Short mmCIF file of N, CA and C in Angstrom, two decimals:
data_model
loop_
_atom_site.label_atom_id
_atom_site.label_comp_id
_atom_site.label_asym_id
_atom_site.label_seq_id
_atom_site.Cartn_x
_atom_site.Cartn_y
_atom_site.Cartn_z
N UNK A 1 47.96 -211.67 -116.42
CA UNK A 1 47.77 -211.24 -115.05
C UNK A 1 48.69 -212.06 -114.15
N UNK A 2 49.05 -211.34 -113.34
CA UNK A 2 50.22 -212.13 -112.08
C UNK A 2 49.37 -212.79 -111.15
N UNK A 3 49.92 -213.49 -109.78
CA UNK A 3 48.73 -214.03 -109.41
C UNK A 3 48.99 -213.31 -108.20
N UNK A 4 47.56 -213.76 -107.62
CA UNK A 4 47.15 -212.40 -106.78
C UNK A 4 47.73 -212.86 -105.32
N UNK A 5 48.29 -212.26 -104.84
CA UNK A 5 48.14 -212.32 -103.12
C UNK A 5 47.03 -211.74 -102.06
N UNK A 6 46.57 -212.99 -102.00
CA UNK A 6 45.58 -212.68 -100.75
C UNK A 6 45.36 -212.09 -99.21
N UNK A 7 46.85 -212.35 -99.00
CA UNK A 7 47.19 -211.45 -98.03
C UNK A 7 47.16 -209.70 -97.89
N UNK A 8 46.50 -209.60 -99.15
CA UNK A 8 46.75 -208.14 -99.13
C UNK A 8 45.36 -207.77 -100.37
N UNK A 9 44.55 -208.71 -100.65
CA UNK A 9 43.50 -208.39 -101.83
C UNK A 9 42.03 -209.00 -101.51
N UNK A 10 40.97 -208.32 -101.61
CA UNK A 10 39.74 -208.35 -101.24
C UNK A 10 38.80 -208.16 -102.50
N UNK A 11 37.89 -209.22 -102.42
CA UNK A 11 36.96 -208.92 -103.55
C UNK A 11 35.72 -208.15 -102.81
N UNK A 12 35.33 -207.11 -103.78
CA UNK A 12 33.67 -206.41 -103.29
C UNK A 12 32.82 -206.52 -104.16
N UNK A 13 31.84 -206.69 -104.12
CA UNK A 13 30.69 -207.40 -104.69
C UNK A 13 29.44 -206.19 -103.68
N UNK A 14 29.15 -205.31 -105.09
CA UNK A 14 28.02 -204.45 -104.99
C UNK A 14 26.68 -204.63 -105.50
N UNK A 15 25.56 -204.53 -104.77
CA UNK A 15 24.40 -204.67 -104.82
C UNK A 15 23.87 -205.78 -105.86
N UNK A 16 24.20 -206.97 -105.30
CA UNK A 16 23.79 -208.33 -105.55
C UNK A 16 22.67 -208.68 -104.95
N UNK A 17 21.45 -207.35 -105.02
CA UNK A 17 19.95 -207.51 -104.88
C UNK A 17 19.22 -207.93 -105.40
N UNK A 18 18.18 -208.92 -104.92
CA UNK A 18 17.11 -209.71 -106.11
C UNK A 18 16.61 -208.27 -106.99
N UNK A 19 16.32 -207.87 -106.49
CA UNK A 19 15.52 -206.23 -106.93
C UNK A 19 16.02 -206.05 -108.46
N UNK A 20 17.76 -205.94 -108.04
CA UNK A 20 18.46 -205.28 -109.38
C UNK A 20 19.02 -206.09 -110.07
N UNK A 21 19.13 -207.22 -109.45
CA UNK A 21 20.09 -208.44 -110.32
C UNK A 21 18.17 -208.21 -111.57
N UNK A 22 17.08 -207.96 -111.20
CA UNK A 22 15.84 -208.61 -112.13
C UNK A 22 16.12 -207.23 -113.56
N UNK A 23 16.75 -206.41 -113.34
CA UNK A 23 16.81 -205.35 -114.09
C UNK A 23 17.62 -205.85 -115.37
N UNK A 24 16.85 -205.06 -116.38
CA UNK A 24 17.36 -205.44 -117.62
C UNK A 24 19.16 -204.53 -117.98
N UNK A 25 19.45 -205.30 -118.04
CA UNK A 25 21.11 -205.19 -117.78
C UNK A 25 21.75 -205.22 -119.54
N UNK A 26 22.82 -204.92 -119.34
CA UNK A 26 23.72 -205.24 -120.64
C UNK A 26 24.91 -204.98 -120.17
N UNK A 27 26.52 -205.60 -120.57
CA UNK A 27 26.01 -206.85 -121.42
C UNK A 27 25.54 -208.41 -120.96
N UNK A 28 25.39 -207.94 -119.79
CA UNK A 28 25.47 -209.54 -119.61
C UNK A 28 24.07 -209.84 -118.28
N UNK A 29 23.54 -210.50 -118.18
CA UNK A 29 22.10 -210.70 -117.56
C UNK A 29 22.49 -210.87 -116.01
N UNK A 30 21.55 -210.24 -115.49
CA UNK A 30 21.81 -210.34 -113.65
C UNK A 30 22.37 -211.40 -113.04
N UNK A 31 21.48 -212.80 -113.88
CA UNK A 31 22.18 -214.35 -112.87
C UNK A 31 22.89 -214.68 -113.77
N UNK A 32 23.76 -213.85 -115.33
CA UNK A 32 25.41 -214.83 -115.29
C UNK A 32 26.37 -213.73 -114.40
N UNK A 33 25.63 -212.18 -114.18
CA UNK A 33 27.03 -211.64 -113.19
C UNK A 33 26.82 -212.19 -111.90
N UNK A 34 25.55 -212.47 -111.32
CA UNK A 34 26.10 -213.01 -109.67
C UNK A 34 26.72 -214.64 -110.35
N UNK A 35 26.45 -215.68 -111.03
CA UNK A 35 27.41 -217.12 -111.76
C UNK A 35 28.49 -216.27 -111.27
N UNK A 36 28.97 -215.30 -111.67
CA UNK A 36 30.93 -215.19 -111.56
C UNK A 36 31.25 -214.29 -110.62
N UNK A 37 30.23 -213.82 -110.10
CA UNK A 37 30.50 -213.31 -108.33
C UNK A 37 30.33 -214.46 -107.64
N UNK A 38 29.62 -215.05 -107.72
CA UNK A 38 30.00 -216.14 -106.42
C UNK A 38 30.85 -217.20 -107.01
N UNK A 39 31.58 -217.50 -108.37
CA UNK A 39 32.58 -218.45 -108.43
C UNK A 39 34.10 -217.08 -107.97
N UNK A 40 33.80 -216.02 -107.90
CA UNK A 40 34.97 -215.22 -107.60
C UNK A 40 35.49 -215.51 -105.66
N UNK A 41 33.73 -215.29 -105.12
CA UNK A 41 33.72 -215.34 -104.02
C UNK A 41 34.10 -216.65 -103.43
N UNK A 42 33.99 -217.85 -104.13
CA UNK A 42 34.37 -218.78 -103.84
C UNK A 42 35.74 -219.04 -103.53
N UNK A 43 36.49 -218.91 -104.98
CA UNK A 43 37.90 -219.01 -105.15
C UNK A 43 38.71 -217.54 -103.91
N UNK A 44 37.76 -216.49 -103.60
CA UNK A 44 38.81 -215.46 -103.63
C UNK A 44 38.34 -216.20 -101.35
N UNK A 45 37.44 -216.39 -100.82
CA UNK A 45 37.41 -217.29 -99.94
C UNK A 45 38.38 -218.18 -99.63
N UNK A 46 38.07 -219.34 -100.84
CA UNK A 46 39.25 -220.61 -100.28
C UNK A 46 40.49 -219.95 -100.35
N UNK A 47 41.06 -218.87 -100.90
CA UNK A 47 42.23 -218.71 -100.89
C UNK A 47 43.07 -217.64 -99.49
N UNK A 48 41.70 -217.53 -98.68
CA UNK A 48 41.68 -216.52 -97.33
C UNK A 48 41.79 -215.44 -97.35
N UNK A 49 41.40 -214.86 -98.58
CA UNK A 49 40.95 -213.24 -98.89
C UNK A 49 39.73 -213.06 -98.33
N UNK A 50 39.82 -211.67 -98.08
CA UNK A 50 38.29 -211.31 -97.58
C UNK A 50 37.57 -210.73 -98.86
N UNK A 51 36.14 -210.92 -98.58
CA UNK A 51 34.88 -211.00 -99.55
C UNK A 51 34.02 -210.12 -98.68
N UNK A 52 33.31 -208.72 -99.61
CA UNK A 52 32.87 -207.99 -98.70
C UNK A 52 31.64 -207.57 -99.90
N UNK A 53 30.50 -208.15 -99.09
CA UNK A 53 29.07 -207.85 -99.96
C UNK A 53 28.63 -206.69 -99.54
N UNK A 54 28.44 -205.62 -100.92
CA UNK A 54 27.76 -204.14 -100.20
C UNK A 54 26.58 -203.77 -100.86
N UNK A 55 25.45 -204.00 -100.25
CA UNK A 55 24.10 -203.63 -100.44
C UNK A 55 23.71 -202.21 -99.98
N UNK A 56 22.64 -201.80 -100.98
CA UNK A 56 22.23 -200.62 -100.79
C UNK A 56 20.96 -200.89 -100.15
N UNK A 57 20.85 -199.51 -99.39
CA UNK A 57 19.17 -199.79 -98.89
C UNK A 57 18.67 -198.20 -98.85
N UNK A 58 17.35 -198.23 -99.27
CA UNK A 58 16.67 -197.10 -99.48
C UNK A 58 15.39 -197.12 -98.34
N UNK A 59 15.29 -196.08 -98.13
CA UNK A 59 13.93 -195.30 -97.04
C UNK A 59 13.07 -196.31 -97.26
N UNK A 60 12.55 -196.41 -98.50
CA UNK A 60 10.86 -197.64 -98.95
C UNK A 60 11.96 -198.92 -98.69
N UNK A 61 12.96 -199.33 -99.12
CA UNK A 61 13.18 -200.69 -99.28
C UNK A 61 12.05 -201.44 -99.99
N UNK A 62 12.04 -201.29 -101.00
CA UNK A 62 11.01 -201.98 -102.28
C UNK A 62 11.27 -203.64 -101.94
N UNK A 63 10.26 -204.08 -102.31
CA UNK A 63 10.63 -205.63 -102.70
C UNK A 63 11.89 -205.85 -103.68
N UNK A 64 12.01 -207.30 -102.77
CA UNK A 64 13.48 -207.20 -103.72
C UNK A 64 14.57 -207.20 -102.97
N UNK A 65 14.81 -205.99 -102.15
CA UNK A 65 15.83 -205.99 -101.63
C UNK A 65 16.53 -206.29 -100.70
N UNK A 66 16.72 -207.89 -100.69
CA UNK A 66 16.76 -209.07 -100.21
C UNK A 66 18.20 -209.17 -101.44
N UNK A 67 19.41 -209.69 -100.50
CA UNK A 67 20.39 -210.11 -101.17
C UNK A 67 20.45 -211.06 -101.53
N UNK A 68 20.67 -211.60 -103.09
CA UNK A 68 20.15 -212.83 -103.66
C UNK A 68 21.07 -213.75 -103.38
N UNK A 69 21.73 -213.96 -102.65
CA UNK A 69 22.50 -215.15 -101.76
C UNK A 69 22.89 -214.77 -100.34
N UNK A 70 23.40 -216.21 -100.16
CA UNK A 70 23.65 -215.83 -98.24
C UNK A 70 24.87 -215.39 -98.16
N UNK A 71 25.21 -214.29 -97.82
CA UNK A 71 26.47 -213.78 -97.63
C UNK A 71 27.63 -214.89 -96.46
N UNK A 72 27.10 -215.77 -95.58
CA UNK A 72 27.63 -216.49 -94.82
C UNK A 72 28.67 -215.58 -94.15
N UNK A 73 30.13 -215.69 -93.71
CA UNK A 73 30.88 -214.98 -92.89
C UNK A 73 31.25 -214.12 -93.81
N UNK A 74 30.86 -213.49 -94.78
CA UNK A 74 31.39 -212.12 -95.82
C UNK A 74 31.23 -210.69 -95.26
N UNK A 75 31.68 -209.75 -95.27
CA UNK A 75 31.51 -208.77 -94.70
C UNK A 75 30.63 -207.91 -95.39
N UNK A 76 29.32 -207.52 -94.29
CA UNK A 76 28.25 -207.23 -95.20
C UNK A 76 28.29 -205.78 -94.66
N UNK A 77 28.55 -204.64 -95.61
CA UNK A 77 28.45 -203.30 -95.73
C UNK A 77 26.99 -202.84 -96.16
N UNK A 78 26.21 -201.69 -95.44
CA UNK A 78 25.09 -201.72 -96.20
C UNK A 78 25.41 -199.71 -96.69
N UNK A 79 25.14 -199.25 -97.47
CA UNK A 79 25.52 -197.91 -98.15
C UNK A 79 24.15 -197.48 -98.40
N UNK A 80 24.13 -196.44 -98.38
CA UNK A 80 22.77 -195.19 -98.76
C UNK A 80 22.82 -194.19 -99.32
N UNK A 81 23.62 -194.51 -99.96
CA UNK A 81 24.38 -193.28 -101.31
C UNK A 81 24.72 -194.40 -102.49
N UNK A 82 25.25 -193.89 -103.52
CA UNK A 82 25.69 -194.32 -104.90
C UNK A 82 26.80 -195.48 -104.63
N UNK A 83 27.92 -194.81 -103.63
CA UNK A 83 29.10 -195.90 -103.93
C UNK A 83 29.26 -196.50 -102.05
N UNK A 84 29.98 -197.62 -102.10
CA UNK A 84 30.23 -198.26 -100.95
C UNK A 84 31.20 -197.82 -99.93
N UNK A 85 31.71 -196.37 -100.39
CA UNK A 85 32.55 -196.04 -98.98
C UNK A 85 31.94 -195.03 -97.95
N UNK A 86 30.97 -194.26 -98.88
CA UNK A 86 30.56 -193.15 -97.99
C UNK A 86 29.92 -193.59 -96.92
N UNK A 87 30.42 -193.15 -95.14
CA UNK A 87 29.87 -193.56 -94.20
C UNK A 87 29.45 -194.55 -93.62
N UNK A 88 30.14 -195.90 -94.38
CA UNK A 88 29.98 -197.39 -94.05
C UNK A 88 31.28 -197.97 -93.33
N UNK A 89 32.02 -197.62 -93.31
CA UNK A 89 33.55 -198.13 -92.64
C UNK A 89 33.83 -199.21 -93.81
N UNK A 90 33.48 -199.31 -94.76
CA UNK A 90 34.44 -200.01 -95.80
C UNK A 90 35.73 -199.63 -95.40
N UNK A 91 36.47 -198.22 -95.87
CA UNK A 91 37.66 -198.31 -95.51
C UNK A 91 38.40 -198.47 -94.74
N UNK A 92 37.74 -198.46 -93.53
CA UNK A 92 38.59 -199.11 -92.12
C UNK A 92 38.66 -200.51 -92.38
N UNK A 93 37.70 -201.35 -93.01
CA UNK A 93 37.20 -202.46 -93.22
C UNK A 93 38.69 -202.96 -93.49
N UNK A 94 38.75 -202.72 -95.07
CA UNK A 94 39.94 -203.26 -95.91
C UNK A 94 41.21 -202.60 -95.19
N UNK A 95 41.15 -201.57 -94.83
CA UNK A 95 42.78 -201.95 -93.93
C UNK A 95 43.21 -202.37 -92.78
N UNK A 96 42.10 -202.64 -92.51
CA UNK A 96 41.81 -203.22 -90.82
C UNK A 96 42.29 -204.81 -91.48
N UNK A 97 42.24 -205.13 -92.67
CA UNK A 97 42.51 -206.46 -93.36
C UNK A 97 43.67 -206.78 -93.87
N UNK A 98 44.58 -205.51 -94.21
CA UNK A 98 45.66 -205.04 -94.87
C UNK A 98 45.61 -205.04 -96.32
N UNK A 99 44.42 -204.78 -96.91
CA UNK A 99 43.92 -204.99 -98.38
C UNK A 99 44.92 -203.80 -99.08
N UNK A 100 45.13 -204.20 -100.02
CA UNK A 100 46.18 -203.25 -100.90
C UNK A 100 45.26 -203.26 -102.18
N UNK A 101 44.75 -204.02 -102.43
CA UNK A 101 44.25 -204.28 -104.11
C UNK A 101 42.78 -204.83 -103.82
N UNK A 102 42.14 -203.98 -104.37
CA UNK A 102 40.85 -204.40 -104.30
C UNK A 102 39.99 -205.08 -105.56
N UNK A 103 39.38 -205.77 -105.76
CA UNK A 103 38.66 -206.63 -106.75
C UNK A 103 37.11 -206.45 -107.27
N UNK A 104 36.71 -205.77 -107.98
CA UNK A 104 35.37 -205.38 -108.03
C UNK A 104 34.43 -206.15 -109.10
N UNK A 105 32.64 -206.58 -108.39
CA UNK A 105 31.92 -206.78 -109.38
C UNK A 105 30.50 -206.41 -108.91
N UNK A 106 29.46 -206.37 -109.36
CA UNK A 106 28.54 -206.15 -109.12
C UNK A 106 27.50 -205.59 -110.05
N UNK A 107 26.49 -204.90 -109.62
CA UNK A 107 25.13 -204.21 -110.72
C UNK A 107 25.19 -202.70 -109.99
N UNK A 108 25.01 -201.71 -110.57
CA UNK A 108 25.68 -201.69 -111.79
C UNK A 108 26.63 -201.07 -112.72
N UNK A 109 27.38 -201.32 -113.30
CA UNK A 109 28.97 -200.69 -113.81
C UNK A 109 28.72 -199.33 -113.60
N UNK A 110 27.64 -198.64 -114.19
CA UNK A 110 27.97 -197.03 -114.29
C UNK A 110 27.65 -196.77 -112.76
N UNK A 111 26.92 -196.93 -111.79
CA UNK A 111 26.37 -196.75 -110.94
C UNK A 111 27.36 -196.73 -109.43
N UNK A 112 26.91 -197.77 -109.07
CA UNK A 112 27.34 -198.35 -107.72
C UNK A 112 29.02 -199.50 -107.99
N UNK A 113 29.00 -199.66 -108.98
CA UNK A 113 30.49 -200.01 -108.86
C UNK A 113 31.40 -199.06 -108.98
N UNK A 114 30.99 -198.22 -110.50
CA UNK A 114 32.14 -197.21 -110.71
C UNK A 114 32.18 -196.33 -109.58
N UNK A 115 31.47 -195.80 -108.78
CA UNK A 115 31.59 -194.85 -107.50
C UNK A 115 32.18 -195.55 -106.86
N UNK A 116 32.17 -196.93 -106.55
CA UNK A 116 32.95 -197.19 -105.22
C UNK A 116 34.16 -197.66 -106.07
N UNK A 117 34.29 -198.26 -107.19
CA UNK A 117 36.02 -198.20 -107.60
C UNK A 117 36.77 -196.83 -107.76
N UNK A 118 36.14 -195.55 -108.16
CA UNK A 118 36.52 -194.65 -108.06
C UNK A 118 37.07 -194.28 -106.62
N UNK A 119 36.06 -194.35 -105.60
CA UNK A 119 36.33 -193.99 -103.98
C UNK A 119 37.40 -194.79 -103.77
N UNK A 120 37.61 -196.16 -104.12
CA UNK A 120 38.73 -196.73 -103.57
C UNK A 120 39.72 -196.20 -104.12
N UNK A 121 39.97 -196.21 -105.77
CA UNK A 121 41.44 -195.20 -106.22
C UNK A 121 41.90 -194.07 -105.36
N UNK A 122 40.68 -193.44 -104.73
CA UNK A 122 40.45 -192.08 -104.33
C UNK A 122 41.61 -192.56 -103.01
N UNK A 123 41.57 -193.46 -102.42
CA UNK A 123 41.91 -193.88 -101.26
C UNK A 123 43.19 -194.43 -100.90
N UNK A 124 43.53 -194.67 -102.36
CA UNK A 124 44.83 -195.61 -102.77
C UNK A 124 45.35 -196.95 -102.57
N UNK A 125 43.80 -197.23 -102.88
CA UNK A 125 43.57 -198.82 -103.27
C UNK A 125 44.08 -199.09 -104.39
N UNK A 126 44.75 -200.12 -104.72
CA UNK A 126 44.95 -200.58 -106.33
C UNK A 126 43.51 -200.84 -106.86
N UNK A 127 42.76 -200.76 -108.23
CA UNK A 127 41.54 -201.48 -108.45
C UNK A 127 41.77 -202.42 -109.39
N UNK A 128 41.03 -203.62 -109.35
CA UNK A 128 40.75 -203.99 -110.49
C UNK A 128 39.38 -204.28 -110.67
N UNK A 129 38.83 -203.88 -112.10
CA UNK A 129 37.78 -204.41 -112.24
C UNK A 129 37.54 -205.47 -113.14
N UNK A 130 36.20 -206.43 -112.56
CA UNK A 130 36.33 -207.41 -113.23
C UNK A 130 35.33 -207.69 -114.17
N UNK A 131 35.54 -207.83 -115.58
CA UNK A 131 34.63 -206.98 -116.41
C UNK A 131 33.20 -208.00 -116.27
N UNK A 132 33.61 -208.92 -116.51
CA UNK A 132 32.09 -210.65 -116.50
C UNK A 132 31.89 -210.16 -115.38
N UNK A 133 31.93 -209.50 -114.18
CA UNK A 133 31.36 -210.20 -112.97
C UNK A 133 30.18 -208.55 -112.83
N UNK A 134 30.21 -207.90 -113.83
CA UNK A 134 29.30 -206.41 -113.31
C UNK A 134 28.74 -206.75 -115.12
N UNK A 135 27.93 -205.63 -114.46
CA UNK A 135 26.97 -205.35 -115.64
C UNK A 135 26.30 -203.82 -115.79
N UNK A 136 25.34 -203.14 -116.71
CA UNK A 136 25.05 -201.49 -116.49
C UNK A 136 23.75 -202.37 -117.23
N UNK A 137 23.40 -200.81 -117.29
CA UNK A 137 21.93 -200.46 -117.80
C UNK A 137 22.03 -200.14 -119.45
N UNK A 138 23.29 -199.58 -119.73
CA UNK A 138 23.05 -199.70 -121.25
C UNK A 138 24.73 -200.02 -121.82
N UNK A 139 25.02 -200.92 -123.12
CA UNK A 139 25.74 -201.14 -123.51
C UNK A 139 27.51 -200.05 -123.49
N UNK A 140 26.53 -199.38 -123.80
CA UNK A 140 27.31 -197.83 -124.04
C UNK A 140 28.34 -197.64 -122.51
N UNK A 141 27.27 -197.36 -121.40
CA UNK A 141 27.62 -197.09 -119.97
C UNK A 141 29.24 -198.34 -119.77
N UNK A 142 28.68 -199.51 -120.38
CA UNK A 142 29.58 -200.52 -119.64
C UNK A 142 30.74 -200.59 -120.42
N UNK A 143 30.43 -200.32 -121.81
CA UNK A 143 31.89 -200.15 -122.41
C UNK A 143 32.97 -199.52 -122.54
N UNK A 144 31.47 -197.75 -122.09
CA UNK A 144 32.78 -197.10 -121.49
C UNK A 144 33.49 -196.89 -120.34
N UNK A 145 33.02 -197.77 -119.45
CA UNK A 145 33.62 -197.73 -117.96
C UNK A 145 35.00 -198.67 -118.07
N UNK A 146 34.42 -199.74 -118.15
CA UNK A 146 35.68 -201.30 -119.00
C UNK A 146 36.72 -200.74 -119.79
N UNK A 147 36.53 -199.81 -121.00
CA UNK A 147 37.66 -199.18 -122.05
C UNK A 147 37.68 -198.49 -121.70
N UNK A 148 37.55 -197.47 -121.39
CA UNK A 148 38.38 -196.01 -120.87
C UNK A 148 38.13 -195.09 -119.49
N UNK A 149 37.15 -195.62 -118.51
CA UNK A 149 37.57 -195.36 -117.09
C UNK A 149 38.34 -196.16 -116.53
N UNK A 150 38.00 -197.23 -116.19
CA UNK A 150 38.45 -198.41 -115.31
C UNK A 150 40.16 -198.76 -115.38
N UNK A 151 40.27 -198.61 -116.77
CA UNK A 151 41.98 -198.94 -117.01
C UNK A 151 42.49 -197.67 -116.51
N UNK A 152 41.87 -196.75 -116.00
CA UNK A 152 42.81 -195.29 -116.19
C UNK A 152 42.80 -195.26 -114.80
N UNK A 153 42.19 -196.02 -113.92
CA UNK A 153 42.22 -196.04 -112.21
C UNK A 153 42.60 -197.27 -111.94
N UNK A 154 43.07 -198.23 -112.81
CA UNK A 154 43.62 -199.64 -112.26
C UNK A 154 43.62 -200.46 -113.06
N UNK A 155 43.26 -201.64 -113.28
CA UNK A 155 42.95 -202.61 -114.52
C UNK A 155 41.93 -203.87 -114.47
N UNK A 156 41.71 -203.90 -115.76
CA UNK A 156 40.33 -204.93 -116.06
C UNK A 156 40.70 -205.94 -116.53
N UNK A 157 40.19 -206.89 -116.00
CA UNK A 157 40.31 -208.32 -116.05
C UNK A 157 38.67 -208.79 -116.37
N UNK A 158 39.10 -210.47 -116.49
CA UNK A 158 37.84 -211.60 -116.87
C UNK A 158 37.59 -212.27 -115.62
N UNK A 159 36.81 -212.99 -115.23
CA UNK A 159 36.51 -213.99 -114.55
C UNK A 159 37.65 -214.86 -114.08
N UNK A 160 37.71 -215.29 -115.60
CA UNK A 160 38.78 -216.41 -115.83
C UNK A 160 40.00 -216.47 -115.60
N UNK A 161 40.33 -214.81 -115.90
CA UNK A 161 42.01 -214.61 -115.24
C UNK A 161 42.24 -214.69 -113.68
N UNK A 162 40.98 -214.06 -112.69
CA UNK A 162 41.26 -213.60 -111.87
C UNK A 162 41.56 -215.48 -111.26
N UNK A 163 40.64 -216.38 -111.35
CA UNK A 163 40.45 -217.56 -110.92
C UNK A 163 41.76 -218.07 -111.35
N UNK A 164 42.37 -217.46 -112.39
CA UNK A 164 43.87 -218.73 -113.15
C UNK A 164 45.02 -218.11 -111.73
N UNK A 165 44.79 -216.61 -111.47
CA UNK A 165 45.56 -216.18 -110.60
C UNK A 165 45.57 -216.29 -109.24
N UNK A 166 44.72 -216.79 -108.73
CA UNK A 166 44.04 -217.63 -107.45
C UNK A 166 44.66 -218.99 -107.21
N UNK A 167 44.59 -219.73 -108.53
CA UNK A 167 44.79 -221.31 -108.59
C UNK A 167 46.45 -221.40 -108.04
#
């Protein structure tokens, strides 16, 4: 991976709700994907990229849906549909930023990430997704989003690359 310019790249971080981070996930458990959303948010921060947390909210709002960290100055989108662009100004958001390349993680892969990495391709965002930092509901869902959606609308990366390309 090349390293990233921040002047032009934004990480989004979808529904990092106590609610759904508690959901039985695969492959990887609710608190190690927010561990590498907030070491993403960290690094993709100090480096003066914008960080844009997008929570969903429903009619009941169940317990739970309380974002399991403090978003602090992050740009907090809230969505009422599947993916994070419909009717939220995300996309004014990121070009109001001059975002070219967008950075994705969240709960969960088939769900609420792949709709909004899709919407952003849709938009002609670069994507990348970042495979450690999301998670799905069944093995199957996440492997096939990672191997054969995700590369076909942009490219998938680790944790670890995105942070080596930051440094």
């Amino acid at each position: 991976m090349t390293e990233i310019d921040p002047a032009t790249s934004a990480l989004v971080l979808i529904d990092l709700q106590q609610r759904i981070l508690a959901l039985p996930t695969t492959p990887y458990r609710g608190e190690e994907v927010l561990a590498n959303a907030l070491r993403l948010r960290k690094a993709f921060r100090a480096a003066g990229a914008p960080v844009v947390v997008v929570q969903v909210s429903r009619p009941d709002n169940p317990p739970g849906s309380e974002l399991a960290f403090d978003p602090e100055d992050d740009k907090v989108v809230t969505k009422y549909t599947i993916g994070g662009f419909a009717g939220t100004g995300l996309d004014e958001y990121l070009r109001g930023q001059g975002v070219r390349t967008v950075y994705f993680g969240g709960i969960a892969t088939e769900f609420g990430v792949e709709s909004t990495l899709r919407a952003a391709a849709d938009h002609g965002y670069d994507t990348v997704a970042v495979s450690d930092a999301m998670t799905a509901l069944s093995d199957l869902s996440h492997e096939n989003a990672i191997t054969k959606i995700f590369p076909r609308l942009g490219t998938v990366v680790t944790t670890e690359e995105v942070l080596a390309a930051l440094a």
